Coordinates of C-alpha atoms and ligand atoms in Angstrom, one line a residue:
M100 CA 103.9 120.8 137.9
S101 CA 105.8 117.8 139.1
E102 CA 107.7 115.6 136.6
P103 CA 105.3 112.9 135.3
K104 CA 106.3 109.4 136.3
Y105 CA 105.7 108.0 132.8
R106 CA 106.3 109.6 129.4
S107 CA 105.6 108.2 125.9
P108 CA 108.6 106.4 124.6
K109 CA 111.3 108.2 122.6
G110 CA 110.2 109.1 119.1
V111 CA 106.6 108.2 119.9
H112 CA 103.9 110.9 120.4
D113 CA 100.4 111.3 121.6
V114 CA 98.1 112.5 118.9
L115 CA 96.4 115.2 121.0
P116 CA 93.0 116.7 120.2
E117 CA 94.5 119.7 118.5
D118 CA 96.6 117.4 116.3
H119 CA 93.5 115.6 115.3
Q120 CA 92.1 118.7 113.7
Y121 CA 94.9 118.4 111.2
M122 CA 94.9 114.6 111.0
T123 CA 91.2 114.5 110.3
Y124 CA 91.5 117.2 107.7
V125 CA 94.4 115.5 105.9
K126 CA 92.7 112.1 106.0
K127 CA 89.6 113.6 104.5
A128 CA 91.5 115.2 101.7
I129 CA 93.2 111.8 100.9
R130 CA 90.0 109.8 101.1
H131 CA 88.1 112.3 98.9
R132 CA 90.8 112.4 96.2
A133 CA 91.4 108.6 96.4
R134 CA 87.7 107.8 96.0
Q135 CA 87.4 110.2 93.1
A136 CA 90.1 108.2 91.4
G137 CA 88.4 104.8 92.1
Y138 CA 90.7 103.7 94.9
K139 CA 89.3 101.5 97.7
R140 CA 90.6 101.4 101.2
I141 CA 92.5 98.5 102.7
D142 CA 94.1 98.3 106.1
P143 CA 96.7 95.6 106.4
P144 CA 97.3 94.6 110.0
L145 CA 99.7 96.5 112.3
F146 CA 102.0 93.5 112.4
E147 CA 102.8 90.8 109.9
D148 CA 105.1 87.8 109.5
R149 CA 108.5 89.6 109.5
A150 CA 109.4 87.6 106.3
V151 CA 106.9 89.7 104.4
F152 CA 109.0 92.8 105.1
E153 CA 112.3 91.1 104.8
R154 CA 111.5 89.5 101.4
G155 CA 109.5 92.5 100.2
I156 CA 111.5 95.5 101.3
G157 CA 114.8 93.8 101.2
E158 CA 117.1 92.3 103.9
H159 CA 119.8 94.8 103.3
T160 CA 117.8 98.0 103.4
D161 CA 117.9 100.3 106.5
V162 CA 114.2 99.7 107.1
V163 CA 114.7 96.0 107.5
E164 CA 118.2 95.8 108.8
K165 CA 118.0 98.6 111.4
E166 CA 114.5 99.8 111.8
L167 CA 112.2 96.9 112.1
F168 CA 110.3 96.6 115.4
T169 CA 110.0 92.8 115.9
V170 CA 107.4 91.4 118.2
G171 CA 106.5 88.0 119.4
R172 CA 105.9 85.8 122.4
K173 CA 108.6 84.0 124.1
G174 CA 108.8 80.5 122.8
A175 CA 107.3 81.5 119.4
E176 CA 110.7 82.4 117.8
D177 CA 111.9 80.9 114.5
D178 CA 114.7 78.4 114.4
A179 CA 117.3 81.2 114.4
G180 CA 115.8 82.6 117.6
N181 CA 114.2 85.6 115.8
K182 CA 110.8 86.9 116.8
Q183 CA 108.3 86.0 114.1
F184 CA 106.4 89.2 113.6
A185 CA 107.3 92.8 112.9
L186 CA 105.3 96.0 113.2
R187 CA 104.6 97.4 109.8
P188 CA 107.2 99.9 108.7
E189 CA 105.1 100.8 105.7
F190 CA 102.0 99.5 103.9
T191 CA 103.2 98.3 100.5
A192 CA 104.5 94.8 101.4
G193 CA 101.4 94.1 103.5
I194 CA 99.1 95.2 100.8
C195 CA 100.8 93.0 98.2
R196 CA 100.6 90.1 100.6
A197 CA 96.9 90.8 101.0
Y198 CA 96.5 91.1 97.2
I199 CA 97.9 87.5 96.8
E200 CA 96.2 86.1 99.8
H201 CA 92.7 87.3 98.8
G202 CA 93.0 86.4 95.1
M203 CA 92.8 90.0 94.0
Q204 CA 94.4 89.0 90.7
E205 CA 90.9 87.7 89.7
L206 CA 89.4 91.3 90.1
P207 CA 89.4 93.7 87.2
Q208 CA 92.9 95.1 86.9
P209 CA 94.4 97.4 88.0
V210 CA 93.3 97.1 91.6
E211 CA 93.6 100.5 93.2
L212 CA 94.0 100.5 96.9
Y213 CA 94.9 103.0 99.6
S214 CA 95.7 102.9 103.3
I215 CA 96.1 105.4 106.1
G216 CA 97.4 104.7 109.5
P217 CA 100.4 104.3 111.9
C218 CA 103.7 102.7 110.8
F219 CA 106.7 101.9 113.0
R220 CA 110.4 102.3 112.3
Y221 CA 113.2 102.2 114.9
D222 CA 114.6 105.3 113.4
R223 CA 116.9 107.8 115.2
P224 CA 114.3 110.3 116.4
Q225 CA 114.7 113.9 115.1
K226 CA 112.6 116.5 113.5
G227 CA 110.2 114.8 111.1
R228 CA 111.5 111.4 112.0
Y229 CA 109.7 109.3 114.5
R230 CA 109.4 105.8 115.7
Q231 CA 105.6 105.8 115.3
F232 CA 104.3 108.0 112.5
H233 CA 101.4 108.0 110.1
Q234 CA 101.5 107.2 106.4
F235 CA 99.0 107.2 103.6
S236 CA 99.8 104.8 100.9
I237 CA 98.3 104.5 97.4
E238 CA 98.9 101.5 95.3
V239 CA 97.9 100.5 91.7
I240 CA 98.4 96.8 91.2
G241 CA 98.1 94.8 88.0
L242 CA 99.1 97.0 85.1
S243 CA 102.3 98.5 83.8
D244 CA 102.1 101.7 81.8
P245 CA 103.8 105.1 82.2
S246 CA 100.3 106.7 82.1
I247 CA 99.5 104.9 85.4
D248 CA 102.7 106.3 87.0
A249 CA 101.7 109.8 85.8
Q250 CA 98.1 109.4 87.1
V251 CA 99.4 108.4 90.6
I252 CA 101.5 111.5 90.7
N253 CA 98.5 113.6 89.4
L254 CA 96.4 112.3 92.4
L255 CA 99.2 113.3 94.8
V256 CA 99.4 116.7 93.2
K257 CA 95.7 117.1 93.8
I258 CA 96.0 116.1 97.5
F259 CA 99.0 118.3 98.2
G260 CA 97.2 121.1 96.3
D261 CA 94.0 120.7 98.4
L262 CA 96.2 120.9 101.6
K263 CA 97.9 124.0 100.2
I264 CA 101.4 122.6 100.4
L265 CA 102.1 121.8 96.8
E266 CA 104.0 125.0 96.3
R267 CA 106.4 124.1 99.1
L268 CA 107.4 120.8 97.4
T269 CA 109.5 119.7 94.5
L270 CA 108.7 116.5 92.6
Q271 CA 112.0 114.7 91.9
V272 CA 111.8 111.9 89.3
N273 CA 114.2 109.2 88.0
N274 CA 114.2 105.9 86.3
I275 CA 116.2 103.1 87.8
G276 CA 115.6 100.7 84.9
S277 CA 114.7 97.0 84.8
A278 CA 116.4 94.4 87.0
E279 CA 118.8 93.6 84.2
D280 CA 119.7 97.2 83.7
R281 CA 120.4 97.6 87.3
K282 CA 122.5 94.5 87.6
K283 CA 124.8 95.8 84.9
Y284 CA 124.9 99.2 86.6
V285 CA 125.6 97.7 90.0
D286 CA 128.5 95.8 88.5
A287 CA 129.8 99.1 87.0
I288 CA 129.5 100.9 90.3
K289 CA 131.4 98.1 92.1
D290 CA 134.1 98.2 89.5
F291 CA 134.3 102.0 89.8
F292 CA 134.8 101.8 93.6
T293 CA 137.3 98.9 93.5
G294 CA 140.5 100.4 94.9
K295 CA 138.7 103.4 96.2
E296 CA 137.1 101.7 99.2
R297 CA 139.4 103.3 101.7
H298 CA 138.1 106.7 100.6
L299 CA 134.6 105.8 101.5
P300 CA 133.1 106.3 104.9
E301 CA 132.5 103.1 106.8
V302 CA 128.7 103.2 106.3
D303 CA 129.1 103.4 102.5
R304 CA 131.9 100.8 102.4
S305 CA 129.4 98.3 103.8
R306 CA 126.7 99.5 101.5
L307 CA 129.0 98.9 98.6
I308 CA 128.9 95.2 99.5
T309 CA 125.2 94.9 100.5
N310 CA 123.3 97.5 98.5
P311 CA 125.6 99.5 96.1
L312 CA 122.8 101.5 94.6
R313 CA 122.3 103.2 98.0
L314 CA 125.7 104.9 97.5
L315 CA 123.9 107.1 95.0
D316 CA 121.8 108.9 97.5
S317 CA 124.4 108.9 100.2
K318 CA 124.6 112.0 102.4
E319 CA 128.3 111.4 103.1
E320 CA 130.4 114.2 101.6
D321 CA 133.4 111.9 100.6
T322 CA 131.0 109.6 98.7
I323 CA 129.3 112.5 97.0
I324 CA 132.7 113.8 95.7
L325 CA 133.7 110.4 94.5
L326 CA 130.4 109.9 92.7
K327 CA 131.0 112.9 90.5
N328 CA 133.1 110.7 88.2
A329 CA 131.1 107.5 88.7
P330 CA 129.0 106.0 85.9
T331 CA 125.4 107.1 85.9
M332 CA 122.3 104.8 85.8
E333 CA 121.2 106.5 82.7
Q334 CA 124.2 105.1 80.8
F335 CA 122.9 101.6 81.6
L336 CA 119.2 102.0 80.8
S337 CA 117.9 99.7 78.0
D338 CA 116.2 101.4 75.1
E339 CA 112.9 100.1 76.5
S340 CA 113.5 101.7 79.9
K341 CA 114.5 105.0 78.2
E342 CA 111.4 105.0 76.2
Y343 CA 109.2 104.2 79.2
H344 CA 110.8 107.1 81.1
A345 CA 110.5 109.5 78.2
T346 CA 106.8 108.7 77.8
F347 CA 106.2 109.0 81.5
L348 CA 107.8 112.5 81.5
D349 CA 105.7 113.4 78.5
Y350 CA 102.5 112.5 80.3
L351 CA 103.6 114.6 83.3
T352 CA 104.0 117.5 81.0
T353 CA 100.6 116.8 79.4
L354 CA 99.1 117.0 82.9
G355 CA 100.9 120.3 83.6
I356 CA 103.0 118.8 86.4
A357 CA 106.4 120.3 87.0
F358 CA 109.2 117.9 87.9
T359 CA 113.0 117.9 88.5
P360 CA 115.0 115.0 86.9
T361 CA 117.1 113.6 89.7
P362 CA 119.6 111.0 88.4
R363 CA 120.8 110.2 92.0
L364 CA 117.3 109.3 93.3
V365 CA 117.2 105.6 93.9
R366 CA 114.9 105.2 97.0
G367 CA 115.7 103.2 100.0
L368 CA 113.6 100.1 99.4
D369 CA 114.7 97.2 97.2
Y370 CA 111.4 96.5 95.4
Y371 CA 111.5 99.3 92.9
N372 CA 112.2 99.3 89.2
Q373 CA 111.7 101.8 86.4
T374 CA 110.0 105.0 87.7
V375 CA 110.9 106.3 91.1
F376 CA 109.9 109.7 92.5
E377 CA 109.8 111.8 95.7
F378 CA 108.1 115.0 96.8
S379 CA 110.7 116.8 98.9
D380 CA 110.9 120.1 100.6
R381 CA 111.6 122.8 98.0
S382 CA 113.8 124.8 100.4
T383 CA 115.9 122.1 102.0
G384 CA 116.1 119.5 99.2
A385 CA 115.8 115.8 99.6
Q386 CA 116.7 115.6 103.4
N387 CA 113.1 115.1 104.6
A388 CA 110.9 113.8 101.8
V389 CA 107.2 114.4 102.4
G390 CA 106.7 111.2 100.4
G391 CA 108.1 108.9 97.8
G392 CA 107.2 106.0 95.6
G393 CA 107.7 104.3 92.3
R394 CA 107.0 101.3 90.3
Y395 CA 107.6 97.9 92.0
D396 CA 106.9 95.3 89.4
P397 CA 109.1 92.5 91.2
L398 CA 107.4 92.7 94.6
I399 CA 104.3 90.5 94.2
E400 CA 106.4 87.7 92.7
L401 CA 109.0 88.1 95.5
L402 CA 106.1 87.4 97.9
G403 CA 105.1 84.3 96.1
G404 CA 102.4 85.6 93.7
K405 CA 102.3 85.5 90.0
P406 CA 104.4 88.2 88.4
T407 CA 102.2 91.4 88.6
P408 CA 103.3 94.9 87.9
A409 CA 102.5 97.7 90.4
V410 CA 103.2 101.3 91.2
G411 CA 102.5 103.3 94.4
F412 CA 103.5 106.1 96.8
A413 CA 103.4 106.8 100.5
G414 CA 103.3 110.2 102.2
G415 CA 104.3 111.0 105.8
I416 CA 101.3 112.6 107.4
E417 CA 103.3 114.3 110.2
R418 CA 105.6 115.9 107.6
M419 CA 102.5 117.1 105.6
I420 CA 101.0 118.6 108.7
W421 CA 104.3 120.3 109.5
H422 CA 104.2 121.9 106.0
M423 CA 100.6 123.0 106.4
K424 CA 101.5 124.7 109.7
E425 CA 104.5 126.4 108.2
A426 CA 102.3 127.6 105.3
G427 CA 99.8 129.0 107.8
V428 CA 97.1 126.6 106.7
K429 CA 94.5 126.2 109.4
A430 CA 92.5 123.0 109.8
P431 CA 88.9 123.7 110.7
N432 CA 88.1 123.1 114.4
K433 CA 85.0 121.0 114.6
D434 CA 85.4 120.5 118.3
Q435 CA 83.9 123.8 119.4
V436 CA 81.5 123.9 122.3
D437 CA 78.2 125.5 121.2
V438 CA 76.4 125.4 124.5
F439 CA 77.4 124.9 128.1
V440 CA 74.5 123.9 130.4
A441 CA 74.9 125.0 134.0
Q442 CA 72.4 124.1 136.8
L443 CA 71.9 124.3 140.5
G444 CA 69.8 122.0 142.6
P445 CA 68.4 118.5 142.2
E446 CA 65.3 119.5 140.2
A447 CA 67.4 121.6 137.8
K448 CA 69.9 118.9 137.3
K449 CA 67.1 116.4 136.3
K450 CA 65.7 118.9 133.8
C451 CA 69.1 119.6 132.4
L452 CA 69.9 115.9 131.8
G453 CA 67.1 115.8 129.2
L454 CA 68.0 119.2 127.8
V455 CA 71.6 118.3 127.2
S456 CA 70.6 115.1 125.5
A457 CA 68.0 116.8 123.3
L458 CA 70.5 119.5 122.2
R459 CA 73.1 116.9 121.3
D460 CA 70.6 114.9 119.2
L461 CA 69.9 118.0 117.3
G462 CA 73.5 118.5 116.4
V463 CA 74.4 121.2 119.0
H464 CA 77.8 120.5 120.6
T465 CA 76.8 120.6 124.3
V466 CA 78.7 120.2 127.5
G467 CA 76.7 119.8 130.6
A468 CA 78.2 120.6 134.0
L469 CA 76.2 118.3 136.1
G470 CA 78.3 118.6 139.2
E471 CA 77.5 120.5 142.4
A472 CA 79.5 123.6 141.9
S473 CA 78.0 127.1 142.3
L474 CA 76.5 128.8 139.2
K475 CA 79.2 131.3 139.3
S476 CA 82.0 128.8 139.1
Q477 CA 80.1 126.9 136.4
M478 CA 80.0 130.1 134.4
R479 CA 83.8 130.4 134.7
L480 CA 84.1 126.8 133.5
A481 CA 81.9 127.7 130.5
D482 CA 84.4 130.4 129.7
R483 CA 87.3 128.0 130.0
F484 CA 85.5 125.6 127.6
Q485 CA 85.2 128.5 125.3
A486 CA 81.5 127.8 125.0
R487 CA 79.6 130.3 122.7
H488 CA 76.5 130.2 124.8
C489 CA 75.5 129.2 128.2
L490 CA 72.1 128.0 129.5
L491 CA 71.6 128.4 133.2
L492 CA 69.0 126.8 135.3
G493 CA 68.8 127.7 139.0
Q494 CA 66.2 126.8 141.6
L495 CA 64.3 130.1 140.8
E496 CA 64.1 129.4 137.1
V497 CA 62.9 125.8 137.7
K498 CA 60.0 127.3 139.8
D499 CA 58.8 129.7 137.2
G500 CA 59.5 127.5 134.2
T501 CA 62.2 129.7 132.7
I502 CA 65.9 129.4 131.8
I503 CA 68.7 132.0 131.4
L504 CA 70.4 132.1 128.0
R505 CA 73.8 133.9 128.0
D506 CA 75.8 134.9 125.0
M507 CA 79.3 134.3 126.3
T508 CA 81.1 136.5 123.7
A509 CA 78.8 139.5 124.1
G510 CA 78.4 139.0 127.8
K511 CA 74.7 139.5 127.6
Q512 CA 71.9 137.3 128.9
K513 CA 68.1 137.0 128.9
Q514 CA 65.5 135.0 130.7
I515 CA 63.3 132.9 128.4
P516 CA 60.7 130.2 128.8
F517 CA 62.3 126.8 129.4
D518 CA 60.5 125.4 126.4
K519 CA 61.9 128.0 124.1
A520 CA 65.5 127.2 125.0
I521 CA 66.1 124.6 122.2
P522 CA 64.4 126.6 119.3
E523 CA 66.2 129.7 120.4
I524 CA 69.6 128.0 120.4
I525 CA 68.9 126.5 117.0
K526 CA 67.9 129.9 115.6
I527 CA 71.0 131.5 116.9
L528 CA 73.4 128.9 115.7
G529 CA 71.7 128.6 112.3
K530 CA 70.6 125.2 110.9
K531 CA 73.6 124.9 108.6
N532 CA 76.0 125.0 111.6
L533 CA 74.5 122.0 113.3
D534 CA 76.3 118.7 113.5
T535 CA 73.4 116.7 112.4
Y536 CA 75.3 113.8 111.0
S537 CA 73.6 110.5 111.6
I538 CA 75.1 107.1 111.2
T539 CA 71.9 105.7 109.8
D540 CA 71.4 108.0 106.9
K541 CA 75.0 108.8 106.0
L542 CA 76.8 105.6 106.6
G543 CA 79.2 106.2 103.8
E544 CA 80.4 109.4 105.4
Y545 CA 81.3 107.7 108.6
T546 CA 85.0 107.8 109.6
D547 CA 86.8 104.7 108.5
P548 CA 86.8 101.8 110.9
G549 CA 90.1 101.4 112.6
E550 CA 91.1 104.9 111.8
G551 CA 93.7 105.8 114.3
Ligands
HAM190 P1 109.3 105.6 102.3 O1 110.1 106.6 101.5 O2 110.1 104.7 103.1 O3 108.4 104.8 101.3 O4 108.3 106.4 103.2 C1 107.4 107.3 102.7 C2 107.2 108.5 103.6 O5 106.9 108.1 104.9 C3 108.5 109.3 103.8 O6 108.8 110.1 102.6 C4 108.2 110.1 105.0 O7 107.4 111.2 104.7 C5 107.4 109.1 105.8 N1 108.3 108.5 106.8 C6 109.1 107.4 106.7 N2 109.8 107.2 107.8 C7 109.4 108.1 108.7 C8 109.7 108.4 110.1 N3 110.5 107.6 110.8 N4 109.1 109.4 110.7 C9 108.2 110.2 110.0 N5 107.9 110.0 108.7 C10 108.4 108.9 108.1 C11 107.6 103.8 101.6 O8 107.2 103.6 102.7 C12 107.0 103.1 100.4 N6 106.1 102.0 100.9 C13 106.3 104.0 99.5 C14 105.6 103.3 98.3 C15 104.3 102.9 98.2 N7 106.2 102.8 97.2 C16 105.4 102.2 96.5 N8 104.2 102.2 97.1

């Protein structure tokens, strides 16, 4: 095969049909569990005013500073020459913008929302790290209580359990206190590193200035060594924060959820306070979290709304699928071809057009080879489509009102009256295996609009 002229951009992948088997399965599990817990779906737009992310996620976070894909038309830049829009790197900031914009504070609180879809980050592509990836996000807005944080985690435990990957994950939890607690702690960290800057790698030296808390989850060895003697967040938690965290942990225990206290967990986005948590790979540790979240009480106010507490989580769907594959979890293949219809001659072709259409209406996955190839090569094609059955209509069969039904697995065939073809196929497949979904009677089951 010659080299293709065009390829998808670096870090960006096609979601091929075989990937969709997993995607659809994962999305179904999320939707099912989210609905059970009263969540409603929201899809913020793929791009927003970039200020929503800058204000919300924080100007000095990696996501905003390095990873935002900005978009815009020439001539529509702001005064500083920046493009005005950015592709969403996550859902939370957009959902909160929507909460304010649509007056959702008037709804009964908390408002429980979930999103599923592609997000974009100009990350350095590597295993599990892409520039376009899929997240599901769940958000509970309008109430602050440790029992809500525990319920969010319980929902995630159910989803990961359904997908049979829970056992591969560890739940890491921490409390990063209130804004005041953190301010005191940040000052203490700065004090601690004063005079030690030259021992820090460059990336952490600049973090010390812009976002000192991020030093805590630094992957740099020199920083990790220095941190061993640094003050811990716990020492700066107010009694209120300590009590909040203890109650939260107690609720997790009540729900039978295992967790690992992780004092160094701070998360990479600025909007968090109190509870933070991550589900990470049990075998490799925190490197590639399958998902993370926490309480983000300051965010709605930061975006111009009334102070409104909230908590949420986002999972990376590609990373979840990777774990499913590693665990040998198979997603059901609903794309199988039940019947391949082969024909020869103009009369046969006409009859087959109606036959193919009727079979499909009845829920039989049917492929019709309506070209001009010989019956033999159409049969080979049926094989390559992995069709279970083949219906063959040649000129002879048209004449005597029959059709050939071939079982492709057994390699056996029989000639039957043309009128019996449909009832015979239905009988063989069994009613329960038919794809008889209809948009008019099962609207609620329809895949979500805009589902990518
Ligand atoms: P996050 O930790 O930035 O949190 O992202 C959540 C998850 O998205 C990650 O754990 C990972 O599985 C996946 N992810 C992130 N970046 C990439 C990438 N480049 N390639 C593949 N997967 C990726 C948030 O986004 C917050 N909005 C979570 C949240 C919701 N907090 C409160 N509510």
